[in-house]
PDB file of C-alpha atoms in Angstrom:
ATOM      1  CA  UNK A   1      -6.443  -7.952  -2.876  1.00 42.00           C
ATOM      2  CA  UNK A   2      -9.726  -8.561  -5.262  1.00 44.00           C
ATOM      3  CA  UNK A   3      -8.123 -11.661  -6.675  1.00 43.00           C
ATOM      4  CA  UNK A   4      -8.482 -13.434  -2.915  1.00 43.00           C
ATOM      5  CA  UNK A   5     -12.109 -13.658  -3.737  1.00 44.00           C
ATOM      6  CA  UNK A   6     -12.019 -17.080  -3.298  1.00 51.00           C
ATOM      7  CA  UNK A   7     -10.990 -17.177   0.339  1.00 62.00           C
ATOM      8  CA  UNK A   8     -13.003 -14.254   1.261  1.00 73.00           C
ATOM      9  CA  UNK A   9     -16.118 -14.692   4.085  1.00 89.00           C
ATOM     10  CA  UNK A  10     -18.771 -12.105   4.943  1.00 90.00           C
ATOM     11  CA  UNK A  11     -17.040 -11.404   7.388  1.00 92.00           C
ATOM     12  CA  UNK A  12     -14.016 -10.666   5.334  1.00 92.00           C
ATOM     13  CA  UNK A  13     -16.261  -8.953   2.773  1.00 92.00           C
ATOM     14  CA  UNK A  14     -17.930  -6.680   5.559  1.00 93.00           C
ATOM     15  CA  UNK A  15     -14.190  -5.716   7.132  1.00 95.00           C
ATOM     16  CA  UNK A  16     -12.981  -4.595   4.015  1.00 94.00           C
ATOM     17  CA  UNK A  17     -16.043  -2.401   3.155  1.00 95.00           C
ATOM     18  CA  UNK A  18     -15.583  -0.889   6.714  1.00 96.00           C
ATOM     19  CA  UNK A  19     -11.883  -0.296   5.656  1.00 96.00           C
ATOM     20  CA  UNK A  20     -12.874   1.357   2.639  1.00 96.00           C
ATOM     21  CA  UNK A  21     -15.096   3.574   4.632  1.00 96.00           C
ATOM     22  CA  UNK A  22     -12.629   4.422   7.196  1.00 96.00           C
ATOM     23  CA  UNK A  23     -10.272   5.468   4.015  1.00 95.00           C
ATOM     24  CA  UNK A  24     -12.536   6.991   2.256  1.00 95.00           C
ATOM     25  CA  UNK A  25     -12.515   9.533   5.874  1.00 96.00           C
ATOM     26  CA  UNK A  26      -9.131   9.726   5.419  1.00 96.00           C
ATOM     27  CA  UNK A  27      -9.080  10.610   1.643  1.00 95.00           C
ATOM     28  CA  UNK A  28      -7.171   7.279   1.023  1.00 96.00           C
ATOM     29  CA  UNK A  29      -8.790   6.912  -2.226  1.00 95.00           C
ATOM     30  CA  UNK A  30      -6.851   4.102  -3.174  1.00 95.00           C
ATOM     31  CA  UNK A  31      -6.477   2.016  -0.732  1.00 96.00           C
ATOM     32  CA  UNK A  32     -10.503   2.366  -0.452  1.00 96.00           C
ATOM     33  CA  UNK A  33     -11.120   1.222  -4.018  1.00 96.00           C
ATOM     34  CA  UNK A  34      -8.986  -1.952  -3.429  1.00 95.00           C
ATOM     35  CA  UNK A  35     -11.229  -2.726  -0.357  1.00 95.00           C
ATOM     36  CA  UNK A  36     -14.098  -2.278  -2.104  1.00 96.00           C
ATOM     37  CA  UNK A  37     -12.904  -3.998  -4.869  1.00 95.00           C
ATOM     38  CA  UNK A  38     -12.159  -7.033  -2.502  1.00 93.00           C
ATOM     39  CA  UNK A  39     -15.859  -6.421  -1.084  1.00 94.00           C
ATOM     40  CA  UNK A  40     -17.514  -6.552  -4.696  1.00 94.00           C
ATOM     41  CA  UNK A  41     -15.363  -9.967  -5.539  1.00 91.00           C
ATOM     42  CA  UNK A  42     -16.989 -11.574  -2.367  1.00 93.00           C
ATOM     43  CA  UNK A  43     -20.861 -10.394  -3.425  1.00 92.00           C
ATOM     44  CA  UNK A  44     -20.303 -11.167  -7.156  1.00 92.00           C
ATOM     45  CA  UNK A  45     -19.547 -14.615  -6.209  1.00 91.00           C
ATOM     46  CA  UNK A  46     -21.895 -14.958  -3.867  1.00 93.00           C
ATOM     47  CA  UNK A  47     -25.169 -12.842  -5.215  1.00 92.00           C
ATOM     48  CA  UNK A  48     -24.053 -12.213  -8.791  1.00 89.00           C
ATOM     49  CA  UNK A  49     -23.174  -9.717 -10.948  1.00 86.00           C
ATOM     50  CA  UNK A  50     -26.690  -7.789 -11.467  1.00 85.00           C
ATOM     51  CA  UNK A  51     -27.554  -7.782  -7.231  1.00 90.00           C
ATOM     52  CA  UNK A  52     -28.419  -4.672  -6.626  1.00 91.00           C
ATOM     53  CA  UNK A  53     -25.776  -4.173  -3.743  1.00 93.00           C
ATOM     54  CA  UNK A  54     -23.125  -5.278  -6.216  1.00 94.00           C
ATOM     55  CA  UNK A  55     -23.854  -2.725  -8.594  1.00 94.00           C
ATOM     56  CA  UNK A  56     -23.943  -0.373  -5.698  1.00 95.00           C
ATOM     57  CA  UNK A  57     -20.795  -1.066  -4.717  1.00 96.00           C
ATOM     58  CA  UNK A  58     -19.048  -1.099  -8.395  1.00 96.00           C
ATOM     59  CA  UNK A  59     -20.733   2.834  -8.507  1.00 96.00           C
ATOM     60  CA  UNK A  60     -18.422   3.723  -5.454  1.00 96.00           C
ATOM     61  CA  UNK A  61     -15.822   2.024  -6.645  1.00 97.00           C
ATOM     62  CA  UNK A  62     -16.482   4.827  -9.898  1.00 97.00           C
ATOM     63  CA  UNK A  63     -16.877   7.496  -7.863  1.00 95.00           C
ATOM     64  CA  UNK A  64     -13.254   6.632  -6.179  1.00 96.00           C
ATOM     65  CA  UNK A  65     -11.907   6.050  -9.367  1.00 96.00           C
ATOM     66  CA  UNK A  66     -13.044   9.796 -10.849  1.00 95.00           C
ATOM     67  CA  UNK A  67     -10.954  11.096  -7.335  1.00 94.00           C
ATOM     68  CA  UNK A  68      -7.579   9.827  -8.708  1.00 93.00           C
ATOM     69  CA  UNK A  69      -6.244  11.143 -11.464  1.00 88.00           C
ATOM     70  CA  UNK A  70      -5.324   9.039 -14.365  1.00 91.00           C
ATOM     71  CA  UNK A  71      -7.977   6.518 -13.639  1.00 96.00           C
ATOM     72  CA  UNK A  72     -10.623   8.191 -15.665  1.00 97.00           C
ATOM     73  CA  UNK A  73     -11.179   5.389 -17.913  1.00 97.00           C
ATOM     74  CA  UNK A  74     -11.928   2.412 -15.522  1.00 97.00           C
ATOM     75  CA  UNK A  75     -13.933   5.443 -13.657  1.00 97.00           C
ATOM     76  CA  UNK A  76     -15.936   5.036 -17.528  1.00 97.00           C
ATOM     77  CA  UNK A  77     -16.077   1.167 -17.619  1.00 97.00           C
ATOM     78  CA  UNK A  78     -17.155   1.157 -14.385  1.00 97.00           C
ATOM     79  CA  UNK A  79     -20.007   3.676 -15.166  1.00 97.00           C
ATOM     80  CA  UNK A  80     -20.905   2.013 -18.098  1.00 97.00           C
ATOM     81  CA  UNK A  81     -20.999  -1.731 -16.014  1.00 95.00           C
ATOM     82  CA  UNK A  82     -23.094  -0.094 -13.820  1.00 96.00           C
ATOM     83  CA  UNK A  83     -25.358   1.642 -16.982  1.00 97.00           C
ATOM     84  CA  UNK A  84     -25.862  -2.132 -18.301  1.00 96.00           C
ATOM     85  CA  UNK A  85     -26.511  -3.530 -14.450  1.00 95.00           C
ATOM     86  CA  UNK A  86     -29.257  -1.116 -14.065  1.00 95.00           C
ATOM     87  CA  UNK A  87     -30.487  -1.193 -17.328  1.00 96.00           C
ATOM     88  CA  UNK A  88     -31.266  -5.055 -17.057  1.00 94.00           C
ATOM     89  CA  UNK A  89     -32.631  -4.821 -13.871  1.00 93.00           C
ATOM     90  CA  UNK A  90     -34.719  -2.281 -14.203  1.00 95.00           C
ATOM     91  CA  UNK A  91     -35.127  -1.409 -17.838  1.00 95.00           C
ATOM     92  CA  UNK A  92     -34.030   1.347 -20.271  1.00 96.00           C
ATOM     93  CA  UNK A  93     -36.383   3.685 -18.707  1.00 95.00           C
ATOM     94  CA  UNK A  94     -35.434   3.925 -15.193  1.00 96.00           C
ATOM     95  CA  UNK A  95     -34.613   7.114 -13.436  1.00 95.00           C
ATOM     96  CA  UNK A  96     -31.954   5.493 -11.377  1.00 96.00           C
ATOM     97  CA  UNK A  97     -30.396   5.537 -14.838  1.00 97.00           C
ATOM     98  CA  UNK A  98     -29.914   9.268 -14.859  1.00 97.00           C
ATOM     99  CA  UNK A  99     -27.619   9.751 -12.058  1.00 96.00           C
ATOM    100  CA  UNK A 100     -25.102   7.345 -13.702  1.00 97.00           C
ATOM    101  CA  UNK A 101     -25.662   8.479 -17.402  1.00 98.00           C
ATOM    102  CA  UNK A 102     -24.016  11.771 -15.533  1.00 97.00           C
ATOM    103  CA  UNK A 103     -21.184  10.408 -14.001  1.00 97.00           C
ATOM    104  CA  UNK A 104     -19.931   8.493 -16.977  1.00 98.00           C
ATOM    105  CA  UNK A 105     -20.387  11.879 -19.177  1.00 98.00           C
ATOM    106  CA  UNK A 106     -17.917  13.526 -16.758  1.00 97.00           C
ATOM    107  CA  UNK A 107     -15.630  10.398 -17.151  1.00 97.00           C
ATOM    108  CA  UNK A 108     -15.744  10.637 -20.947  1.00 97.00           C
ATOM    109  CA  UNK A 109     -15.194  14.619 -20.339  1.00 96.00           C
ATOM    110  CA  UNK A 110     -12.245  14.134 -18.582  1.00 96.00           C
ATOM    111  CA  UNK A 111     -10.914  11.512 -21.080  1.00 96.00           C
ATOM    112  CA  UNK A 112     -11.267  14.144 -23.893  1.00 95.00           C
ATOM    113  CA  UNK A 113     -14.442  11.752 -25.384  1.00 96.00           C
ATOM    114  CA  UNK A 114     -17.056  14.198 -26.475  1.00 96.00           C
ATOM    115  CA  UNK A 115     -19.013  12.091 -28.324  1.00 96.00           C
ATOM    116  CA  UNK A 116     -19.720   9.343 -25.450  1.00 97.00           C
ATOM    117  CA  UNK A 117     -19.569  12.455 -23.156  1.00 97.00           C
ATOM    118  CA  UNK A 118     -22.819  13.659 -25.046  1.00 97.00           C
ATOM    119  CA  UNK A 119     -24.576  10.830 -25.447  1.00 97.00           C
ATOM    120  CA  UNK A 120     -24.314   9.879 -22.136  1.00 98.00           C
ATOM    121  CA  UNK A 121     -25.873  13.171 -20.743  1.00 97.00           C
ATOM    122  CA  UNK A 122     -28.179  12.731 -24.085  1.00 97.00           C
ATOM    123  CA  UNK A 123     -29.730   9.726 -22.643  1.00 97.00           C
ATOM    124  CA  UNK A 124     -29.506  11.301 -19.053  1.00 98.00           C
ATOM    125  CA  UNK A 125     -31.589  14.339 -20.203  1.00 98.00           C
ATOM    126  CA  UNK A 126     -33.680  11.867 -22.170  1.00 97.00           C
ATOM    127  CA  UNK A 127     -34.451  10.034 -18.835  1.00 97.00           C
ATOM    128  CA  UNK A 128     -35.464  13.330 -16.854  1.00 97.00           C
ATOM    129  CA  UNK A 129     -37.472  14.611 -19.187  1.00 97.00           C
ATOM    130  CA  UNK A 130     -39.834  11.766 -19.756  1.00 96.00           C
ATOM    131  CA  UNK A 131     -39.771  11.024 -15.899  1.00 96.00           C
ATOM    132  CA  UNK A 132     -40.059  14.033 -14.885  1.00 97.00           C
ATOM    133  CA  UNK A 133     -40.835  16.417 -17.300  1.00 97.00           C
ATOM    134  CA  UNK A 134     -39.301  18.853 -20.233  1.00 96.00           C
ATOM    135  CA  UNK A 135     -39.864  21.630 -17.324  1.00 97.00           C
ATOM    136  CA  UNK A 136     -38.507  20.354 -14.702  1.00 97.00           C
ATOM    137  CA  UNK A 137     -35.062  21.263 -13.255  1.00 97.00           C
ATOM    138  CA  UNK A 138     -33.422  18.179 -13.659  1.00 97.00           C
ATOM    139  CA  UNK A 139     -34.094  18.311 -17.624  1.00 97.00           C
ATOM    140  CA  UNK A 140     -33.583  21.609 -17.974  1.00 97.00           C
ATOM    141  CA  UNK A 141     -30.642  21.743 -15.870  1.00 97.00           C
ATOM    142  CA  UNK A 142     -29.401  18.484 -18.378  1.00 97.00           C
ATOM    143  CA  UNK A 143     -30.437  20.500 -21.221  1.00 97.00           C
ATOM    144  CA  UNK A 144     -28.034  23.343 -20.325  1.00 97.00           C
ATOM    145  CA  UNK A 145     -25.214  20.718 -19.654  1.00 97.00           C
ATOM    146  CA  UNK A 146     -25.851  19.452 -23.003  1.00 96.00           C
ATOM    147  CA  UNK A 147     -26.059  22.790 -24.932  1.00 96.00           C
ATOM    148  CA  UNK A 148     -22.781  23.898 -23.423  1.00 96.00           C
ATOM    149  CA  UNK A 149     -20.867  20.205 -24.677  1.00 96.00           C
ATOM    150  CA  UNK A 150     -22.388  21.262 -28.104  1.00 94.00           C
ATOM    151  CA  UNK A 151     -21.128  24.824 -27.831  1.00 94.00           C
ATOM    152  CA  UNK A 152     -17.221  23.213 -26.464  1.00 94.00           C
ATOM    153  CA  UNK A 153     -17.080  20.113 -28.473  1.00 93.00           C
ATOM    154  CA  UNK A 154     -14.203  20.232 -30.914  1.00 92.00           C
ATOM    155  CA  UNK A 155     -15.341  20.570 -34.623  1.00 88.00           C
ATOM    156  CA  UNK A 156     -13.704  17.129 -35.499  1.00 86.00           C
ATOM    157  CA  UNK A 157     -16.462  15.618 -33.209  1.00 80.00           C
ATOM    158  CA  UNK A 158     -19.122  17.671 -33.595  1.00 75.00           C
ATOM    159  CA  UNK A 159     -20.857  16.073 -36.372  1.00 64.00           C
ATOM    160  CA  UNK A 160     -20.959  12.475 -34.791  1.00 56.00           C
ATOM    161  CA  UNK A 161     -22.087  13.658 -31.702  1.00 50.00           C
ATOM    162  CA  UNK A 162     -25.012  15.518 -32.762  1.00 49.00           C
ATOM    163  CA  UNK A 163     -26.387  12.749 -35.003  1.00 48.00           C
ATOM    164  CA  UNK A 164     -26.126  10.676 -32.503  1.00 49.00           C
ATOM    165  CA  UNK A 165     -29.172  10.818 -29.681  1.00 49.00           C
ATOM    166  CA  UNK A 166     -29.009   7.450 -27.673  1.00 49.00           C
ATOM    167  CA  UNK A 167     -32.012   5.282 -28.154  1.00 49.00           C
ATOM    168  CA  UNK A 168     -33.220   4.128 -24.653  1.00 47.00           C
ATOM    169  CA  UNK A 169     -34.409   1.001 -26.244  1.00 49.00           C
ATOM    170  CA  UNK A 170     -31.460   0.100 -28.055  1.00 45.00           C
ATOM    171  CA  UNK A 171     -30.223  -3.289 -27.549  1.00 44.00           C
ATOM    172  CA  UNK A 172     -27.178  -2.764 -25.030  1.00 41.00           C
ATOM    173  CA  UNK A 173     -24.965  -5.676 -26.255  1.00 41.00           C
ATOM    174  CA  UNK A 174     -25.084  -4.194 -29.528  1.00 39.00           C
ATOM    175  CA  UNK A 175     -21.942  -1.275 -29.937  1.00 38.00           C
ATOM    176  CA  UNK A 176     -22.417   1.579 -31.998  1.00 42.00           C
ATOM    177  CA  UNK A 177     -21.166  -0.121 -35.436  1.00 40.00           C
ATOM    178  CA  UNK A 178     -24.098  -3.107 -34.782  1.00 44.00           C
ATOM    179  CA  UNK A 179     -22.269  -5.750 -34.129  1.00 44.00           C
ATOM    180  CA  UNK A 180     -22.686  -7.927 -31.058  1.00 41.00           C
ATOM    181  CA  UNK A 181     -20.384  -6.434 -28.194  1.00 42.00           C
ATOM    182  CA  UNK A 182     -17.638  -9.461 -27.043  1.00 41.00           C
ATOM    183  CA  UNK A 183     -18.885 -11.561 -24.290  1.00 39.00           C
ATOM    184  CA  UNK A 184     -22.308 -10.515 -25.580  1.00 37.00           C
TER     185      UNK A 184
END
């Protein structure tokens, strides 16, 4: 239905986000994430990819995604889209960074990827604790989370994932091995 972008009207784009809502009440999870995926099509081409509704949108379309089994990893694409979206509109710092950095740590759980899984929450409990301090629950609650991937993390892992602490300021089009990301 997403590849109808073309043809599709605000008015189109608002039906099929009240579609997804009403199947979202009806645990349709499916047929909600192709509505919304028609509703994101519409506001890409019309506000762009980095609107802040857009990247809204592509966060439900996540959250749907972590419902059905088997779609963990475009749950993890989507998270990280969403990661990058935020991250240029707002900066590497921003607490509306942390709730994401979560969700895409489950995702990476789920796929079995403990090393994304910790830096993810890494850079999550990074977040908290400079926004809202070492002490607070939010870091300390991330802390835990973080202790207990150490403690469960497969030895084969381990050592990448505990040398690697995500740097906040790295540049995001860069991957892990430095060179520029595709489409970068």
């Amino acid at each position: 239905p997403h590849a109808l972008s073309s043809q599709t009207t605000a008015a189109g784009a608002q039906l099929a986000l009240k579609l997804a809502e009403a199947c979202c009440e009806l645990k349709a999870w499916g047929q909600a994430e192709s509505a919304l995926l028609t509703t994101i099509s519409y506001h890409e081409e019309t506000h762009g990819c980095c609107d802040r509704r857009t990247v809204e949108l592509w966060l439900q379309v996540a959250t749907l995604r972590m419902r059905q089994h088997g779609k963990y990893s475009q749950a993890a694409a989507d998270l990280q889209h969403v990661v990058t979206m935020l991250t240029l509109l707002h900066g590497s710092h921003d607490e509306r960074l942390i709730t994401p950095c979560e969700q895409l740590c489950h995702a990476h759980l789920m796929l079995g990827q403990w090393t994304q899984a910790r830096a993810a929450l890494g850079r999550a409990h990074g977040l908290a604790a400079a926004r809202y301090g070492a002490d607070s629950p939010t870091a300390m609650r991330l802390a835990q989370v973080v202790r207990s991937i150490d403690e469960q993390m497969p030895e084969d892992a381990r050592g990448d994932a505990l040398l690697s602490e995500p740097d906040p300021d790295a540049d995001i089009f860069t991957q892990a091995d430095g060179e520029v990301a595709p489409g970068a």
